[in-house]
PDB file of C-alpha atoms and ligand atoms in Angstrom:
ATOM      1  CA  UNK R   1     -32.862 -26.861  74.917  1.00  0.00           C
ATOM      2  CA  UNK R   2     -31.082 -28.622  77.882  1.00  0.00           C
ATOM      3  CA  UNK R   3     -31.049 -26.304  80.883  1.00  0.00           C
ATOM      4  CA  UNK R   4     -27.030 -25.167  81.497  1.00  0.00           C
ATOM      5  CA  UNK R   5     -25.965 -25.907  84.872  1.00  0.00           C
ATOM      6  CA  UNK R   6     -24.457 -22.532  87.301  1.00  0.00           C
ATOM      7  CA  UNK R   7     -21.355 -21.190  86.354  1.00  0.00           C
ATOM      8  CA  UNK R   8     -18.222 -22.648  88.375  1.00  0.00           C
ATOM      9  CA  UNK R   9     -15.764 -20.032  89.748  1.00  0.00           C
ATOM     10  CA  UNK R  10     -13.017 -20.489  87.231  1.00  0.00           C
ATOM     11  CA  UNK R  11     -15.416 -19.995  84.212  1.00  0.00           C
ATOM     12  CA  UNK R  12     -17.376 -16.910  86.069  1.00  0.00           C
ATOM     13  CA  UNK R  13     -13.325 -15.302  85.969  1.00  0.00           C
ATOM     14  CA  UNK R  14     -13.034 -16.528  82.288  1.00  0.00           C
ATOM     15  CA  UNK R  15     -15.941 -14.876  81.058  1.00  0.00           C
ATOM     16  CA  UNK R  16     -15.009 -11.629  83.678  1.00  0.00           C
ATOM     17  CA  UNK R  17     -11.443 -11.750  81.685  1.00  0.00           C
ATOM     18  CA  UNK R  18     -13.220 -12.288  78.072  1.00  0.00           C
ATOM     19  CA  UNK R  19     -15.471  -9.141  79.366  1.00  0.00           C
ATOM     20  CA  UNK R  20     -13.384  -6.971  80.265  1.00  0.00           C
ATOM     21  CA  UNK R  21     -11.005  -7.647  77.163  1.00  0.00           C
ATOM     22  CA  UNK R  22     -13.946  -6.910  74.731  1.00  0.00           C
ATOM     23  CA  UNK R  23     -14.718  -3.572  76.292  1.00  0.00           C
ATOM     24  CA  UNK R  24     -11.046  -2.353  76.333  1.00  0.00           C
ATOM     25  CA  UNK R  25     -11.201  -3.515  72.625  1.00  0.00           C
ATOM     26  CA  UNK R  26     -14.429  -1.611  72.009  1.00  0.00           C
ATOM     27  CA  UNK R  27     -13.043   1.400  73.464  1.00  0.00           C
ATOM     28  CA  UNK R  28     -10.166   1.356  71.102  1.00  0.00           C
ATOM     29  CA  UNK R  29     -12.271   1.012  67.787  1.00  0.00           C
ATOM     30  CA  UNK R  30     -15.058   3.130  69.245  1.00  0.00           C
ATOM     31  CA  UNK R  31     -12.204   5.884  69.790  1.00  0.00           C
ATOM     32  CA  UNK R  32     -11.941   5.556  66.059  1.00  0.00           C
ATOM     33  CA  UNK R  33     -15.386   5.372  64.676  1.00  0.00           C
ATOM     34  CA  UNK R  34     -16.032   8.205  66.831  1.00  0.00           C
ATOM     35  CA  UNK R  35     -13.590  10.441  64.547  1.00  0.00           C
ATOM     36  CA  UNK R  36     -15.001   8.801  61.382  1.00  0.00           C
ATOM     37  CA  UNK R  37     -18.306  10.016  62.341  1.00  0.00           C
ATOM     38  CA  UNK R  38     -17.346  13.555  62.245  1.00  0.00           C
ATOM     39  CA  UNK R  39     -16.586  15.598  58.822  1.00  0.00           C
ATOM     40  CA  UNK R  40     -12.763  16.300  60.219  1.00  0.00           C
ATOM     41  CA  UNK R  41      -9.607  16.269  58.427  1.00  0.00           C
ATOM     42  CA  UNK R  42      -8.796  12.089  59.163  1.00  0.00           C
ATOM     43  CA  UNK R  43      -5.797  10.555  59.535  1.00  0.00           C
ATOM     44  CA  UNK R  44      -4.971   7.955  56.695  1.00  0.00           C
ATOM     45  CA  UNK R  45      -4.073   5.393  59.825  1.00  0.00           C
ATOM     46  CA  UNK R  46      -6.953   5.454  61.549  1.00  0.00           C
ATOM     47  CA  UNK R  47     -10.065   5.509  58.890  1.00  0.00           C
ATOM     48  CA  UNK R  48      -7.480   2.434  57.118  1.00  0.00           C
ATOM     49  CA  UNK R  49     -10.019   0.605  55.112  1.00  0.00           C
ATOM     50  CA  UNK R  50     -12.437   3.556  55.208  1.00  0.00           C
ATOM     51  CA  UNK R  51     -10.629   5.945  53.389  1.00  0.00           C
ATOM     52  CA  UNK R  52     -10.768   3.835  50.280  1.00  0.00           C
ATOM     53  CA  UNK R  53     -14.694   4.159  50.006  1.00  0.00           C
ATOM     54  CA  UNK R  54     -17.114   7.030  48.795  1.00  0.00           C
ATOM     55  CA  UNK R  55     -17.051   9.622  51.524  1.00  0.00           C
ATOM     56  CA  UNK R  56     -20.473   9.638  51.922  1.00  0.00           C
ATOM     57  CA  UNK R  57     -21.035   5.695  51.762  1.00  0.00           C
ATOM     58  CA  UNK R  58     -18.309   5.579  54.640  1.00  0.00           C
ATOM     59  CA  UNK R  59     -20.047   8.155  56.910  1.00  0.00           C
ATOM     60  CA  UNK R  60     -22.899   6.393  56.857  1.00  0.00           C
ATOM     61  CA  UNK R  61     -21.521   2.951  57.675  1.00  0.00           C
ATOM     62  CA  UNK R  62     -19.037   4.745  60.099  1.00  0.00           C
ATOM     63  CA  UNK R  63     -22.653   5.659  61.815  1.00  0.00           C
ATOM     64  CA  UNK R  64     -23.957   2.227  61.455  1.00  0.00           C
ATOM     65  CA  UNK R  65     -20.473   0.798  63.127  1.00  0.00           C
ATOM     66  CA  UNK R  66     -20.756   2.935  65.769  1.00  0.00           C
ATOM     67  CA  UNK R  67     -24.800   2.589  66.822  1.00  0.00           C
ATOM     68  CA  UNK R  68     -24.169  -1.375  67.140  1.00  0.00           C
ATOM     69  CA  UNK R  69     -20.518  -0.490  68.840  1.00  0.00           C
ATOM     70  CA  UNK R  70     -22.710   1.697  71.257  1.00  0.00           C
ATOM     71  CA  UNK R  71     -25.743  -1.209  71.553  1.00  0.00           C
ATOM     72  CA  UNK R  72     -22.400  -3.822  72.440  1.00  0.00           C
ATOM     73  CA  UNK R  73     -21.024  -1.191  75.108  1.00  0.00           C
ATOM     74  CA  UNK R  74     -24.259  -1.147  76.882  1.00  0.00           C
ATOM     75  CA  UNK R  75     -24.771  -5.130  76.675  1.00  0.00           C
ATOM     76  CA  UNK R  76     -20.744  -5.729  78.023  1.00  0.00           C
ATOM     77  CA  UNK R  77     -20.979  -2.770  80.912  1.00  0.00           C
ATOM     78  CA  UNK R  78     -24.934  -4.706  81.772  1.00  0.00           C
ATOM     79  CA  UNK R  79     -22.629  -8.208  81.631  1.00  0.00           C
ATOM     80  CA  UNK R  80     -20.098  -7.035  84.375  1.00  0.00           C
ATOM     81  CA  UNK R  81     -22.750  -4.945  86.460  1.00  0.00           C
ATOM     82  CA  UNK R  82     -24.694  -8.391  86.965  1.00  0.00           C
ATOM     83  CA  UNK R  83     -21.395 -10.199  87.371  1.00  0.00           C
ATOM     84  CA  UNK R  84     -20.954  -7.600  90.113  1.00  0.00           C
ATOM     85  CA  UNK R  85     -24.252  -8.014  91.452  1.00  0.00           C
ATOM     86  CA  UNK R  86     -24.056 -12.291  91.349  1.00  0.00           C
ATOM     87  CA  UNK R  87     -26.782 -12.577  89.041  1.00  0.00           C
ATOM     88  CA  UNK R  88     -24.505 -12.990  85.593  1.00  0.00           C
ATOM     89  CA  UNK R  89     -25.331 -16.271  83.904  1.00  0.00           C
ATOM     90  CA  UNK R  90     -29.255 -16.158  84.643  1.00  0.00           C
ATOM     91  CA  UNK R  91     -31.414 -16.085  81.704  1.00  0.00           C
ATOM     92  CA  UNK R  92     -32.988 -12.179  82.024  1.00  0.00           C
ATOM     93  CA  UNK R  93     -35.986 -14.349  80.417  1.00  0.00           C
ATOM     94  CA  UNK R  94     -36.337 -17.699  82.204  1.00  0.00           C
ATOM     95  CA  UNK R  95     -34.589 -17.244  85.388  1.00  0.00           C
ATOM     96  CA  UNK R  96     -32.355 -20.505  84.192  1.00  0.00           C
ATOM     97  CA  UNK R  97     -28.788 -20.556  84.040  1.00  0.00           C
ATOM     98  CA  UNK R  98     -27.586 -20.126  80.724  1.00  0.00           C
ATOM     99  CA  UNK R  99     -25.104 -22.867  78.801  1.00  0.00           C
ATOM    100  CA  UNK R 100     -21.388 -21.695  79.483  1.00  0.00           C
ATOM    101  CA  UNK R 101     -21.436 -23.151  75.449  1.00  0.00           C
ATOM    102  CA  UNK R 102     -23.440 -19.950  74.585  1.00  0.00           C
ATOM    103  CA  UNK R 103     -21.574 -17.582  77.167  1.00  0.00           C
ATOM    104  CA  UNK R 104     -18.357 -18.512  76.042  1.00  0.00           C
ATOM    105  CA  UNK R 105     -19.811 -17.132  72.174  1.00  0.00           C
ATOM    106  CA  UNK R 106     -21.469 -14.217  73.637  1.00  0.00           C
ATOM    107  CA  UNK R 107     -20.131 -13.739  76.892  1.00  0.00           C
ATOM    108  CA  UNK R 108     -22.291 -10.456  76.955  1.00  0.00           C
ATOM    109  CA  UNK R 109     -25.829 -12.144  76.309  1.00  0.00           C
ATOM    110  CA  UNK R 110     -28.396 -11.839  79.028  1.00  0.00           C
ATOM    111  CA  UNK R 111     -30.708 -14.625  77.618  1.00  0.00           C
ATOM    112  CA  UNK R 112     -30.526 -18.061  77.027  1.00  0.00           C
ATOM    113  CA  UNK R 113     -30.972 -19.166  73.487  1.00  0.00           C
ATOM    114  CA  UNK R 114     -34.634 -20.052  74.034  1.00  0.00           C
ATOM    115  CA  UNK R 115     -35.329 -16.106  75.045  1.00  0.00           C
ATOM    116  CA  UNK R 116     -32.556 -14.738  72.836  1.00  0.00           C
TER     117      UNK R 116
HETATM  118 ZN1   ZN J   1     -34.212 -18.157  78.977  1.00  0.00          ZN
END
């Protein structure tokens, strides 16, 4: 593992932008799982792919969908509360910068590979 060096400005806003686009994403789909959770009258548009499976299979992966939507939520709102606070980019681990290489995958990680 080489040490990454500190985050230049431009690709601090990058990964702000990539951030910020995930969690507007993940509030779309969420939005969705959300209703595919509950036993409601869905419509065809929204549950798409789901309506085509066992209604009990698809309630259960609708529940699986949205516990690792919720566990992503948490990690992107952590992301841009440290990128608020200056200290996005630090391993939560090590205390060493973490690769842009690995940021630029998971812009929402708080570890460096080694801690991951
Ligand atoms: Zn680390």
């Amino acid at each position: 593992m080489t040490p990454g060096s500190p985050l230049t400005q431009d690709q601090r806003a990058e990964l702000r932008a990539e951030l910020e686009s995930a969690l507007a994403k993940l509030h779309r789909s969420m939005a969705v799982s959300e209703g595919a959770v509950k036993p409601v009258e869905l419509d065809q548009t929204a549950v798409g792919r789901l309506s085509r499976m066992d209604s009990l299979q698809s309630q259960s992966l609708a529940k699986n969908l949205h516990e690792r939507e919720r566990i992503k939520l948490a990690l992107i709102l952590e992301a841009l509360n440290r990128m608020d606070r200056g200290s996005y980019g630090i391993c939560a681990g090590c205390g060493e910068p973490i690769p842009f290489g690995r940021l630029a995958i998971f812009p929402e990680t708080p570890t460096c590979q080694g801690c991951a």
